[in-house]
mmCIF file of N, CA and C in Angstrom:
data_model
loop_
_atom_site.group_PDB
_atom_site.id
_atom_site.type_symbol
_atom_site.label_atom_id
_atom_site.label_comp_id
_atom_site.label_asym_id
_atom_site.label_seq_id
_atom_site.Cartn_x
_atom_site.Cartn_y
_atom_site.Cartn_z
ATOM 1 N N UNK F 1 12.275 -2.799 11.877
ATOM 2 C CA UNK F 1 11.740 -1.618 10.734
ATOM 3 C C UNK F 1 12.646 -2.268 9.023
ATOM 4 N N UNK F 2 11.831 -2.244 8.726
ATOM 5 C CA UNK F 2 12.556 -2.828 6.793
ATOM 6 C C UNK F 2 12.592 -1.365 6.200
ATOM 7 N N UNK F 3 13.872 -1.409 5.862
ATOM 8 C CA UNK F 3 14.169 -0.053 4.835
ATOM 9 C C UNK F 3 13.571 -0.031 3.905
ATOM 10 N N UNK F 4 13.484 1.176 3.611
ATOM 11 C CA UNK F 4 12.219 1.053 2.336
ATOM 12 C C UNK F 4 12.696 2.327 1.593
ATOM 13 N N UNK F 5 12.370 2.218 0.518
ATOM 14 C CA UNK F 5 13.112 3.325 -0.769
ATOM 15 C C UNK F 5 12.231 4.706 -0.300
ATOM 16 N N UNK F 6 12.593 5.519 -0.970
ATOM 17 C CA UNK F 6 12.292 7.092 -0.754
ATOM 18 C C UNK F 6 11.094 7.537 -1.311
ATOM 19 N N UNK F 7 9.986 7.812 -1.124
ATOM 20 C CA UNK F 7 9.082 8.438 -1.206
ATOM 21 C C UNK F 7 8.803 9.528 -1.995
ATOM 22 N N UNK F 8 10.199 10.271 -1.746
ATOM 23 C CA UNK F 8 10.046 12.101 -2.485
ATOM 24 C C UNK F 8 9.752 12.643 -1.420
ATOM 25 N N UNK F 9 8.689 13.648 -1.576
ATOM 26 C CA UNK F 9 7.987 14.557 -0.375
ATOM 27 C C UNK F 9 7.366 14.319 0.553
ATOM 28 N N UNK F 10 8.553 13.901 1.776
ATOM 29 C CA UNK F 10 7.958 13.503 2.804
ATOM 30 C C UNK F 10 7.603 13.971 4.060
ATOM 31 N N UNK F 11 7.070 15.398 3.075
ATOM 32 C CA UNK F 11 6.193 16.516 3.918
ATOM 33 C C UNK F 11 4.809 16.116 4.329
ATOM 34 N N UNK F 12 4.239 15.680 2.683
ATOM 35 C CA UNK F 12 2.938 15.266 2.530
ATOM 36 C C UNK F 12 2.383 14.403 3.180
ATOM 37 N N UNK F 13 1.030 14.759 3.866
ATOM 38 C CA UNK F 13 0.700 13.438 4.803
ATOM 39 C C UNK F 13 -0.279 12.847 4.066
ATOM 40 N N UNK F 14 -0.212 11.590 4.051
ATOM 41 C CA UNK F 14 -0.644 10.927 3.364
ATOM 42 C C UNK F 14 -1.629 10.193 4.247
ATOM 43 N N UNK F 15 -3.365 10.066 3.900
ATOM 44 C CA UNK F 15 -4.638 9.769 4.595
ATOM 45 C C UNK F 15 -5.159 8.220 4.250
ATOM 46 N N UNK F 16 -4.916 7.319 4.934
ATOM 47 C CA UNK F 16 -5.178 5.777 4.666
ATOM 48 C C UNK F 16 -6.408 5.706 3.666
ATOM 49 N N UNK F 17 -6.818 4.722 3.201
ATOM 50 C CA UNK F 17 -8.098 4.739 2.418
ATOM 51 C C UNK F 17 -9.236 4.155 3.344
ATOM 52 N N UNK F 18 -8.395 3.365 4.672
ATOM 53 C CA UNK F 18 -9.853 2.716 5.748
ATOM 54 C C UNK F 18 -8.583 2.329 6.862
ATOM 55 N N UNK F 19 -9.257 1.998 7.751
ATOM 56 C CA UNK F 19 -8.411 1.767 9.311
ATOM 57 C C UNK F 19 -9.366 0.826 9.637
ATOM 58 N N UNK F 20 -8.747 -0.410 10.075
ATOM 59 C CA UNK F 20 -9.628 -1.432 11.023
ATOM 60 C C UNK F 20 -9.196 -2.212 11.790
ATOM 61 N N UNK F 21 -9.746 -3.228 12.236
ATOM 62 C CA UNK F 21 -9.029 -4.196 13.208
ATOM 63 C C UNK F 21 -8.751 -5.430 12.607
ATOM 64 N N UNK F 22 -7.406 -6.273 12.747
ATOM 65 C CA UNK F 22 -7.082 -7.018 11.842
ATOM 66 C C UNK F 22 -6.878 -7.888 12.957
ATOM 67 N N UNK F 23 -6.916 -8.674 13.462
ATOM 68 C CA UNK F 23 -6.618 -9.292 14.708
ATOM 69 C C UNK F 23 -6.909 -8.784 16.176
ATOM 70 N N UNK F 24 -6.046 -8.421 16.385
ATOM 71 C CA UNK F 24 -5.908 -7.273 17.808
ATOM 72 C C UNK F 24 -6.065 -6.271 17.458
ATOM 73 N N UNK F 25 -5.091 -5.285 16.287
ATOM 74 C CA UNK F 25 -5.041 -4.234 16.470
ATOM 75 C C UNK F 25 -5.144 -3.578 15.146
ATOM 76 N N UNK F 26 -4.656 -2.444 14.961
ATOM 77 C CA UNK F 26 -5.406 -1.410 13.812
ATOM 78 C C UNK F 26 -4.726 -1.808 12.824
ATOM 79 N N UNK F 27 -4.933 -1.794 11.542
ATOM 80 C CA UNK F 27 -4.189 -2.018 10.181
ATOM 81 C C UNK F 27 -5.263 -0.685 9.390
ATOM 82 N N UNK F 28 -3.952 -0.094 8.833
ATOM 83 C CA UNK F 28 -4.460 0.697 7.933
ATOM 84 C C UNK F 28 -4.169 0.671 6.639
ATOM 85 N N UNK F 29 -4.920 0.762 5.334
ATOM 86 C CA UNK F 29 -4.655 0.554 4.101
ATOM 87 C C UNK F 29 -4.790 1.828 3.407
ATOM 88 N N UNK F 30 -3.700 2.122 2.549
ATOM 89 C CA UNK F 30 -3.349 3.325 1.619
ATOM 90 C C UNK F 30 -4.014 2.509 0.169
ATOM 91 N N UNK F 31 -4.120 3.815 -0.798
ATOM 92 C CA UNK F 31 -3.893 4.149 -2.261
ATOM 93 C C UNK F 31 -2.785 3.254 -2.755
ATOM 94 N N UNK F 32 -2.659 2.473 -3.790
ATOM 95 C CA UNK F 32 -1.302 2.194 -4.305
ATOM 96 C C UNK F 32 -0.507 3.641 -4.709
ATOM 97 N N UNK F 33 0.825 3.821 -4.256
ATOM 98 C CA UNK F 33 1.714 4.659 -4.811
ATOM 99 C C UNK F 33 2.041 4.495 -6.856
ATOM 100 N N UNK F 34 1.148 3.582 -6.856
ATOM 101 C CA UNK F 34 1.756 3.092 -8.632
ATOM 102 C C UNK F 34 0.272 3.438 -9.413
ATOM 103 N N UNK F 35 0.834 4.759 -10.681
ATOM 104 C CA UNK F 35 0.247 5.359 -11.438
ATOM 105 C C UNK F 35 -1.089 4.509 -12.440
ATOM 106 N N UNK F 36 -0.933 2.925 -12.112
ATOM 107 C CA UNK F 36 -1.849 2.227 -12.823
ATOM 108 C C UNK F 36 -2.795 1.395 -11.992
ATOM 109 N N UNK F 37 -4.043 0.943 -12.336
ATOM 110 C CA UNK F 37 -4.671 0.429 -11.109
ATOM 111 C C UNK F 37 -3.593 -0.853 -10.536
ATOM 112 N N UNK F 38 -4.362 -0.789 -8.923
ATOM 113 C CA UNK F 38 -3.608 -1.406 -7.841
ATOM 114 C C UNK F 38 -4.460 -2.146 -6.907
ATOM 115 N N UNK F 39 -4.551 -2.935 -6.577
ATOM 116 C CA UNK F 39 -5.504 -3.110 -5.116
ATOM 117 C C UNK F 39 -4.421 -2.878 -3.824
ATOM 118 N N UNK F 40 -5.391 -2.182 -2.907
ATOM 119 C CA UNK F 40 -5.097 -1.264 -1.725
ATOM 120 C C UNK F 40 -3.358 -1.802 -1.274
ATOM 121 N N UNK F 41 -2.764 -0.608 -0.520
ATOM 122 C CA UNK F 41 -1.707 -1.395 0.009
ATOM 123 C C UNK F 41 -1.615 -1.253 1.622
ATOM 124 N N UNK F 42 -0.895 -1.737 1.969
ATOM 125 C CA UNK F 42 -0.747 -1.740 4.012
ATOM 126 C C UNK F 42 0.175 -1.000 4.513
ATOM 127 N N UNK F 43 -0.028 -0.975 5.605
ATOM 128 C CA UNK F 43 0.927 -0.410 6.519
ATOM 129 C C UNK F 43 1.903 -1.534 6.980
ATOM 130 N N UNK F 44 3.022 -1.841 6.656
ATOM 131 C CA UNK F 44 3.991 -2.921 7.115
ATOM 132 C C UNK F 44 4.087 -3.191 8.338
ATOM 133 N N UNK F 45 4.193 -2.111 9.180
ATOM 134 C CA UNK F 45 4.304 -1.809 10.652
ATOM 135 C C UNK F 45 3.235 -1.989 10.972
ATOM 136 N N UNK F 46 2.128 -1.655 10.631
ATOM 137 C CA UNK F 46 0.932 -2.018 11.384
ATOM 138 C C UNK F 46 0.592 -3.301 11.069
ATOM 139 N N UNK F 47 0.730 -3.776 9.748
ATOM 140 C CA UNK F 47 0.592 -5.634 10.077
ATOM 141 C C UNK F 47 1.240 -6.539 10.522
ATOM 142 N N UNK F 48 2.808 -6.260 10.828
ATOM 143 C CA UNK F 48 3.511 -6.897 11.655
ATOM 144 C C UNK F 48 3.081 -7.022 13.414
ATOM 145 N N UNK F 49 2.408 -5.935 13.627
ATOM 146 C CA UNK F 49 1.488 -5.569 14.699
ATOM 147 C C UNK F 49 0.651 -6.588 15.104
ATOM 148 N N UNK F 50 -0.333 -6.211 13.620
ATOM 149 C CA UNK F 50 -1.459 -7.039 13.963
ATOM 150 C C UNK F 50 -1.490 -8.876 14.190
ATOM 151 N N UNK F 51 -0.349 -9.026 13.359
ATOM 152 C CA UNK F 51 0.296 -10.765 13.224
ATOM 153 C C UNK F 51 0.514 -11.006 14.945
ATOM 154 N N UNK F 52 1.045 -9.762 15.929
ATOM 155 C CA UNK F 52 1.638 -10.184 17.150
ATOM 156 C C UNK F 52 2.508 -11.229 17.106
ATOM 157 N N UNK F 53 3.693 -11.237 16.003
ATOM 158 C CA UNK F 53 4.599 -12.126 15.826
ATOM 159 C C UNK F 53 5.987 -12.095 17.562
ATOM 160 N N UNK F 54 6.283 -13.172 17.584
ATOM 161 C CA UNK F 54 7.362 -13.023 18.625
ATOM 162 C C UNK F 54 8.827 -12.328 17.884
ATOM 163 N N UNK F 55 9.341 -11.598 18.324
ATOM 164 C CA UNK F 55 10.642 -11.077 18.035
ATOM 165 C C UNK F 55 11.499 -11.940 16.964
ATOM 166 N N UNK F 56 11.634 -13.187 17.232
ATOM 167 C CA UNK F 56 12.588 -13.671 16.229
ATOM 168 C C UNK F 56 11.850 -14.052 15.212
ATOM 169 N N UNK F 57 10.962 -14.188 15.029
ATOM 170 C CA UNK F 57 10.094 -14.698 13.794
ATOM 171 C C UNK F 57 9.449 -13.622 13.399
ATOM 172 N N UNK F 58 9.822 -12.236 13.460
ATOM 173 C CA UNK F 58 9.687 -10.818 12.826
ATOM 174 C C UNK F 58 10.804 -11.042 12.063
ATOM 175 N N UNK F 59 11.673 -10.804 12.547
ATOM 176 C CA UNK F 59 13.201 -10.877 12.030
ATOM 177 C C UNK F 59 13.094 -11.884 10.958
ATOM 178 N N UNK F 60 13.064 -12.950 11.262
ATOM 179 C CA UNK F 60 12.945 -14.228 10.213
ATOM 180 C C UNK F 60 12.293 -13.910 9.076
ATOM 181 N N UNK F 61 11.024 -13.363 9.303
ATOM 182 C CA UNK F 61 10.360 -12.699 7.714
ATOM 183 C C UNK F 61 10.694 -11.552 7.384
ATOM 184 N N UNK F 62 10.863 -10.530 8.608
ATOM 185 C CA UNK F 62 11.903 -9.343 7.595
ATOM 186 C C UNK F 62 13.202 -9.428 7.209
ATOM 187 N N UNK F 63 13.721 -10.363 7.393
ATOM 188 C CA UNK F 63 15.106 -11.272 6.166
ATOM 189 C C UNK F 63 14.866 -11.798 5.418
ATOM 190 N N UNK F 64 13.477 -12.668 5.458
ATOM 191 C CA UNK F 64 13.056 -13.170 4.287
ATOM 192 C C UNK F 64 12.562 -12.361 3.212
ATOM 193 N N UNK F 65 11.687 -11.321 3.543
ATOM 194 C CA UNK F 65 10.935 -10.506 2.788
ATOM 195 C C UNK F 65 11.968 -9.200 2.069
ATOM 196 N N UNK F 66 12.848 -8.881 2.719
ATOM 197 C CA UNK F 66 13.455 -7.603 2.262
ATOM 198 C C UNK F 66 13.595 -7.583 0.919
ATOM 199 N N UNK F 67 14.325 -8.576 0.934
ATOM 200 C CA UNK F 67 15.254 -9.057 -0.805
ATOM 201 C C UNK F 67 14.373 -8.767 -1.895
ATOM 202 N N UNK F 68 12.923 -9.458 -1.485
ATOM 203 C CA UNK F 68 12.408 -9.764 -2.509
ATOM 204 C C UNK F 68 11.423 -8.407 -2.678
ATOM 205 N N UNK F 69 11.035 -7.465 -1.614
ATOM 206 C CA UNK F 69 10.273 -6.557 -1.803
ATOM 207 C C UNK F 69 10.824 -5.433 -1.407
ATOM 208 N N UNK F 70 12.156 -5.171 -1.514
ATOM 209 C CA UNK F 70 12.689 -3.626 -1.143
ATOM 210 C C UNK F 70 12.470 -2.516 -2.434
ATOM 211 N N UNK F 71 12.299 -2.910 -3.563
ATOM 212 C CA UNK F 71 12.076 -2.226 -4.277
ATOM 213 C C UNK F 71 10.395 -1.539 -4.980
ATOM 214 N N UNK F 72 9.795 -2.217 -3.985
ATOM 215 C CA UNK F 72 7.973 -1.952 -4.356
ATOM 216 C C UNK F 72 7.863 -1.412 -2.750
ATOM 217 N N UNK F 73 8.564 -1.758 -1.513
ATOM 218 C CA UNK F 73 7.624 -0.684 -0.150
ATOM 219 C C UNK F 73 8.224 0.766 -0.602
ATOM 220 N N UNK F 74 7.287 1.529 0.365
ATOM 221 C CA UNK F 74 7.593 3.088 0.307
ATOM 222 C C UNK F 74 7.525 3.333 1.635
ATOM 223 N N UNK F 75 8.172 5.006 2.106
ATOM 224 C CA UNK F 75 8.104 5.350 3.652
ATOM 225 C C UNK F 75 7.379 6.411 3.073
ATOM 226 N N UNK F 76 6.419 6.738 4.115
ATOM 227 C CA UNK F 76 4.952 7.629 3.812
ATOM 228 C C UNK F 76 5.059 8.447 5.227
ATOM 229 N N UNK F 77 4.874 9.632 5.196
ATOM 230 C CA UNK F 77 4.130 10.330 6.197
ATOM 231 C C UNK F 77 2.855 10.325 6.323
ATOM 232 N N UNK F 78 2.200 10.271 7.642
ATOM 233 C CA UNK F 78 0.876 10.046 8.031
ATOM 234 C C UNK F 78 0.441 10.575 9.044
ATOM 235 N N UNK F 79 -0.480 11.274 9.316
ATOM 236 C CA UNK F 79 -1.064 11.597 10.786
ATOM 237 C C UNK F 79 -0.354 11.110 11.797
ATOM 238 N N UNK F 80 -0.119 10.055 11.892
ATOM 239 C CA UNK F 80 0.445 9.381 13.097
ATOM 240 C C UNK F 80 2.044 8.910 12.965
ATOM 241 N N UNK F 81 2.413 9.735 12.087
ATOM 242 C CA UNK F 81 4.188 9.463 11.875
ATOM 243 C C UNK F 81 4.329 8.879 10.247
ATOM 244 N N UNK F 82 5.602 7.967 10.118
ATOM 245 C CA UNK F 82 6.040 7.711 9.423
ATOM 246 C C UNK F 82 5.497 6.190 9.733
ATOM 247 N N UNK F 83 5.520 5.651 8.344
ATOM 248 C CA UNK F 83 5.297 4.077 8.231
ATOM 249 C C UNK F 83 6.219 3.612 6.661
ATOM 250 N N UNK F 84 5.753 2.458 6.784
ATOM 251 C CA UNK F 84 6.052 1.889 5.308
ATOM 252 C C UNK F 84 4.679 1.344 4.983
ATOM 253 N N UNK F 85 4.759 1.436 3.483
ATOM 254 C CA UNK F 85 3.655 0.464 3.077
ATOM 255 C C UNK F 85 3.871 -0.402 1.964
ATOM 256 N N UNK F 86 3.448 -1.629 1.779
ATOM 257 C CA UNK F 86 3.462 -2.381 0.722
ATOM 258 C C UNK F 86 2.337 -2.900 -0.093
ATOM 259 N N UNK F 87 3.037 -3.407 -0.911
ATOM 260 C CA UNK F 87 1.633 -4.247 -1.831
ATOM 261 C C UNK F 87 0.739 -5.535 -1.537
ATOM 262 N N UNK F 88 -0.007 -5.528 -1.872
ATOM 263 C CA UNK F 88 -0.976 -6.593 -1.258
ATOM 264 C C UNK F 88 -0.248 -8.242 -1.364
ATOM 265 N N UNK F 89 0.179 -8.160 -2.348
ATOM 266 C CA UNK F 89 0.831 -9.471 -2.562
ATOM 267 C C UNK F 89 1.863 -9.721 -1.569
ATOM 268 N N UNK F 90 2.765 -8.591 -0.900
ATOM 269 C CA UNK F 90 3.721 -8.524 0.439
ATOM 270 C C UNK F 90 2.706 -9.177 1.342
ATOM 271 N N UNK F 91 1.793 -8.606 1.781
ATOM 272 C CA UNK F 91 1.126 -9.054 2.806
ATOM 273 C C UNK F 91 0.606 -10.283 2.965
ATOM 274 N N UNK F 92 -0.051 -10.976 1.489
ATOM 275 C CA UNK F 92 -0.362 -12.032 1.559
ATOM 276 C C UNK F 92 0.797 -13.379 1.638
ATOM 277 N N UNK F 93 1.959 -12.626 1.494
ATOM 278 C CA UNK F 93 3.362 -13.450 1.642
ATOM 279 C C UNK F 93 3.569 -13.258 3.138
ATOM 280 N N UNK F 94 3.562 -12.316 3.918
ATOM 281 C CA UNK F 94 3.678 -12.683 4.793
ATOM 282 C C UNK F 94 2.742 -12.958 5.854
ATOM 283 N N UNK F 95 1.348 -13.012 5.423
ATOM 284 C CA UNK F 95 0.621 -13.601 6.580
ATOM 285 C C UNK F 95 0.278 -14.957 6.080
ATOM 286 N N UNK F 96 0.745 -15.869 4.819
ATOM 287 C CA UNK F 96 0.748 -17.121 4.853
ATOM 288 C C UNK F 96 2.583 -17.825 5.654
ATOM 289 N N UNK F 97 3.123 -16.881 5.469
ATOM 290 C CA UNK F 97 4.294 -17.481 5.782
ATOM 291 C C UNK F 97 4.293 -17.472 7.461
ATOM 292 N N UNK F 98 3.377 -16.445 8.154
ATOM 293 C CA UNK F 98 3.184 -16.532 9.235
ATOM 294 C C UNK F 98 2.155 -17.743 9.578
ATOM 295 N N UNK F 99 1.169 -18.044 8.748
ATOM 296 C CA UNK F 99 0.141 -19.133 9.208
ATOM 297 C C UNK F 99 1.392 -20.543 9.142
ATOM 298 N N UNK F 100 1.928 -20.363 7.908
ATOM 299 C CA UNK F 100 2.513 -21.602 7.626
ATOM 300 C C UNK F 100 3.634 -22.158 9.033
ATOM 301 N N UNK F 101 4.724 -20.543 9.496
ATOM 302 C CA UNK F 101 5.130 -21.220 10.454
ATOM 303 C C UNK F 101 4.594 -21.548 12.070
ATOM 304 N N UNK F 102 2.740 -21.397 12.024
ATOM 305 C CA UNK F 102 2.228 -21.487 13.179
ATOM 306 C C UNK F 102 2.208 -20.790 13.647
ATOM 307 N N UNK F 103 2.314 -19.034 13.729
ATOM 308 C CA UNK F 103 2.338 -18.056 14.463
ATOM 309 C C UNK F 103 0.842 -17.094 14.049
ATOM 310 N N UNK F 104 0.612 -17.982 12.895
ATOM 311 C CA UNK F 104 -1.079 -16.884 12.249
ATOM 312 C C UNK F 104 -2.312 -17.824 12.283
ATOM 313 N N UNK F 105 -2.983 -17.778 11.996
ATOM 314 C CA UNK F 105 -4.436 -18.778 11.795
ATOM 315 C C UNK F 105 -4.800 -18.182 10.238
ATOM 316 N N UNK F 106 -5.701 -19.097 9.404
ATOM 317 C CA UNK F 106 -6.316 -18.726 8.436
ATOM 318 C C UNK F 106 -7.567 -17.784 8.670
ATOM 319 N N UNK F 107 -8.350 -17.647 9.885
ATOM 320 C CA UNK F 107 -8.918 -16.568 10.206
ATOM 321 C C UNK F 107 -8.644 -15.128 9.736
ATOM 322 N N UNK F 108 -6.874 -15.303 10.281
ATOM 323 C CA UNK F 108 -6.390 -13.426 10.579
ATOM 324 C C UNK F 108 -5.827 -13.282 8.769
ATOM 325 N N UNK F 109 -6.305 -14.309 8.045
ATOM 326 C CA UNK F 109 -5.946 -13.824 6.314
ATOM 327 C C UNK F 109 -7.333 -13.409 5.941
ATOM 328 N N UNK F 110 -8.522 -14.171 6.672
ATOM 329 C CA UNK F 110 -10.060 -14.227 6.358
ATOM 330 C C UNK F 110 -10.247 -12.388 6.413
ATOM 331 N N UNK F 111 -9.615 -12.056 7.952
ATOM 332 C CA UNK F 111 -10.286 -10.591 8.561
ATOM 333 C C UNK F 111 -9.471 -9.698 7.448
ATOM 334 N N UNK F 112 -7.911 -9.778 7.276
ATOM 335 C CA UNK F 112 -7.226 -9.014 6.401
ATOM 336 C C UNK F 112 -8.145 -8.449 4.602
ATOM 337 N N UNK F 113 -8.264 -10.204 4.254
ATOM 338 C CA UNK F 113 -9.040 -10.110 3.203
ATOM 339 C C UNK F 113 -10.460 -9.020 3.468
ATOM 340 N N UNK F 114 -11.059 -9.262 4.547
ATOM 341 C CA UNK F 114 -12.545 -8.602 4.477
ATOM 342 C C UNK F 114 -12.212 -6.905 4.463
ATOM 343 N N UNK F 115 -10.721 -6.630 5.133
ATOM 344 C CA UNK F 115 -10.923 -5.242 5.704
ATOM 345 C C UNK F 115 -10.003 -4.613 4.123
ATOM 346 N N UNK F 116 -9.605 -5.608 3.025
ATOM 347 C CA UNK F 116 -9.208 -5.012 1.982
ATOM 348 C C UNK F 116 -10.011 -4.782 0.836
ATOM 349 N N UNK F 117 -10.942 -5.638 1.084
ATOM 350 C CA UNK F 117 -12.731 -5.228 0.212
ATOM 351 C C UNK F 117 -13.001 -4.224 0.348
ATOM 352 N N UNK F 118 -13.234 -3.973 1.706
ATOM 353 C CA UNK F 118 -13.414 -2.734 2.255
ATOM 354 C C UNK F 118 -13.003 -1.689 1.415
ATOM 355 N N UNK F 119 -11.345 -1.554 1.216
ATOM 356 C CA UNK F 119 -10.557 -0.569 1.122
ATOM 357 C C UNK F 119 -10.739 -0.444 -0.577
ATOM 358 N N UNK F 120 -11.368 -1.532 -1.319
ATOM 359 C CA UNK F 120 -11.328 -1.483 -2.603
ATOM 360 C C UNK F 120 -12.301 -0.919 -2.553
ATOM 361 N N UNK F 121 -13.520 -1.503 -1.763
ATOM 362 C CA UNK F 121 -14.615 -0.706 -2.606
ATOM 363 C C UNK F 121 -14.601 1.028 -1.979
ATOM 364 N N UNK F 122 -14.042 1.765 -1.312
ATOM 365 C CA UNK F 122 -13.200 3.236 -1.108
ATOM 366 C C UNK F 122 -12.853 3.459 -2.197
ATOM 367 N N UNK F 123 -11.507 2.640 -2.667
ATOM 368 C CA UNK F 123 -11.116 3.566 -3.898
ATOM 369 C C UNK F 123 -11.907 3.336 -5.077
ATOM 370 N N UNK F 124 -13.336 2.234 -5.109
ATOM 371 C CA UNK F 124 -13.624 2.494 -6.544
ATOM 372 C C UNK F 124 -15.029 2.793 -6.149
ATOM 373 N N UNK F 125 -15.446 3.062 -5.470
ATOM 374 C CA UNK F 125 -16.467 3.711 -5.403
ATOM 375 C C UNK F 125 -17.850 4.792 -6.288
ATOM 376 N N UNK F 126 -16.542 5.385 -6.469
ATOM 377 C CA UNK F 126 -17.437 6.537 -7.511
ATOM 378 C C UNK F 126 -17.463 5.826 -8.899
ATOM 379 N N UNK F 127 -17.027 4.597 -9.113
ATOM 380 C CA UNK F 127 -17.168 4.424 -10.405
ATOM 381 C C UNK F 127 -18.377 3.635 -10.521
ATOM 382 N N UNK F 128 -18.592 3.299 -11.866
ATOM 383 C CA UNK F 128 -19.813 2.345 -12.439
ATOM 384 C C UNK F 128 -19.364 1.112 -11.685
ATOM 385 N N UNK F 129 -20.605 0.143 -11.680
ATOM 386 C CA UNK F 129 -20.335 -0.976 -11.643
ATOM 387 C C UNK F 129 -19.407 -1.709 -12.255
ATOM 388 N N UNK F 130 -19.107 -1.575 -13.977
ATOM 389 C CA UNK F 130 -18.681 -2.381 -14.766
ATOM 390 C C UNK F 130 -16.826 -1.579 -14.616
ATOM 391 N N UNK F 131 -17.020 -0.328 -14.258
ATOM 392 C CA UNK F 131 -15.623 0.376 -14.401
ATOM 393 C C UNK F 131 -15.026 0.075 -12.932
ATOM 394 N N UNK F 132 -15.889 -0.664 -11.867
ATOM 395 C CA UNK F 132 -15.204 -1.139 -10.993
ATOM 396 C C UNK F 132 -14.748 -2.424 -11.171
ATOM 397 N N UNK F 133 -15.390 -3.316 -11.878
ATOM 398 C CA UNK F 133 -15.185 -4.909 -12.567
ATOM 399 C C UNK F 133 -13.642 -4.410 -13.259
ATOM 400 N N UNK F 134 -13.680 -3.646 -14.068
ATOM 401 C CA UNK F 134 -12.363 -3.370 -14.850
ATOM 402 C C UNK F 134 -11.355 -3.370 -14.065
ATOM 403 N N UNK F 135 -11.468 -2.004 -13.205
ATOM 404 C CA UNK F 135 -10.580 -1.763 -12.487
ATOM 405 C C UNK F 135 -9.686 -2.870 -11.263
ATOM 406 N N UNK F 136 -10.774 -3.479 -10.644
ATOM 407 C CA UNK F 136 -10.890 -4.773 -9.781
ATOM 408 C C UNK F 136 -9.917 -5.691 -10.679
ATOM 409 N N UNK F 137 -10.323 -6.143 -11.686
ATOM 410 C CA UNK F 137 -9.995 -6.892 -13.271
ATOM 411 C C UNK F 137 -8.186 -6.787 -13.505
ATOM 412 N N UNK F 138 -8.132 -5.590 -13.628
ATOM 413 C CA UNK F 138 -6.638 -4.753 -14.175
ATOM 414 C C UNK F 138 -5.638 -4.303 -13.087
ATOM 415 N N UNK F 139 -5.900 -4.662 -11.353
ATOM 416 C CA UNK F 139 -5.439 -4.675 -10.657
ATOM 417 C C UNK F 139 -4.938 -6.000 -10.228
ATOM 418 N N UNK F 140 -5.833 -7.085 -9.883
ATOM 419 C CA UNK F 140 -5.270 -8.217 -10.108
ATOM 420 C C UNK F 140 -4.542 -8.952 -11.089
ATOM 421 N N UNK F 141 -4.779 -8.511 -12.445
ATOM 422 C CA UNK F 141 -3.638 -9.408 -13.421
ATOM 423 C C UNK F 141 -2.481 -8.089 -12.945
ATOM 424 N N UNK F 142 -2.132 -7.084 -12.679
ATOM 425 C CA UNK F 142 -1.118 -6.566 -12.809
ATOM 426 C C UNK F 142 -0.470 -6.529 -11.062
ATOM 427 N N UNK F 143 -0.594 -7.660 -10.745
ATOM 428 C CA UNK F 143 -0.371 -7.856 -9.034
ATOM 429 C C UNK F 143 1.468 -8.040 -9.639
ATOM 430 N N UNK F 144 2.427 -7.837 -9.190
ATOM 431 C CA UNK F 144 3.618 -7.907 -9.605
ATOM 432 C C UNK F 144 4.418 -7.677 -10.183
ATOM 433 N N UNK F 145 2.843 -6.645 -10.605
ATOM 434 C CA UNK F 145 4.297 -5.735 -12.041
ATOM 435 C C UNK F 145 4.640 -4.564 -11.466
ATOM 436 N N UNK F 146 5.805 -3.914 -11.584
ATOM 437 C CA UNK F 146 6.209 -3.175 -10.607
ATOM 438 C C UNK F 146 6.364 -1.733 -11.664
ATOM 439 N N UNK F 147 5.810 -2.302 -12.775
ATOM 440 C CA UNK F 147 5.592 -0.556 -13.248
ATOM 441 C C UNK F 147 4.484 0.570 -12.816
#
């Protein structure tokens, strides 16, 4: 498991925006902990399970991602226990690295994106169409912004 930053109150139970199957396993997506518009975050632990990567590949991915994402990942408490969540860009990086290494397929990324679209609709469903568009544009443009 990747070491993660402290999220403060670990007694608060965080509910996922959506739970769906990606690959052969369940992936939970969450509301971003950032105060600004952001794309849904994913459970890092779930994503690694969904990718069903060999242990050596998981370790290699963890080592390569930890330096880049240490400041962005967060440990949260859910009904299912403790998990680490990370931003959309991190998931894309992990998935694309797995595809590049021949351990996954572009179809897997398509499944992840489809679940992300449903999560975004859940997140913005109460907004007008125009406000949904503005939220999505702000979230997309703010990717990688750590504030």
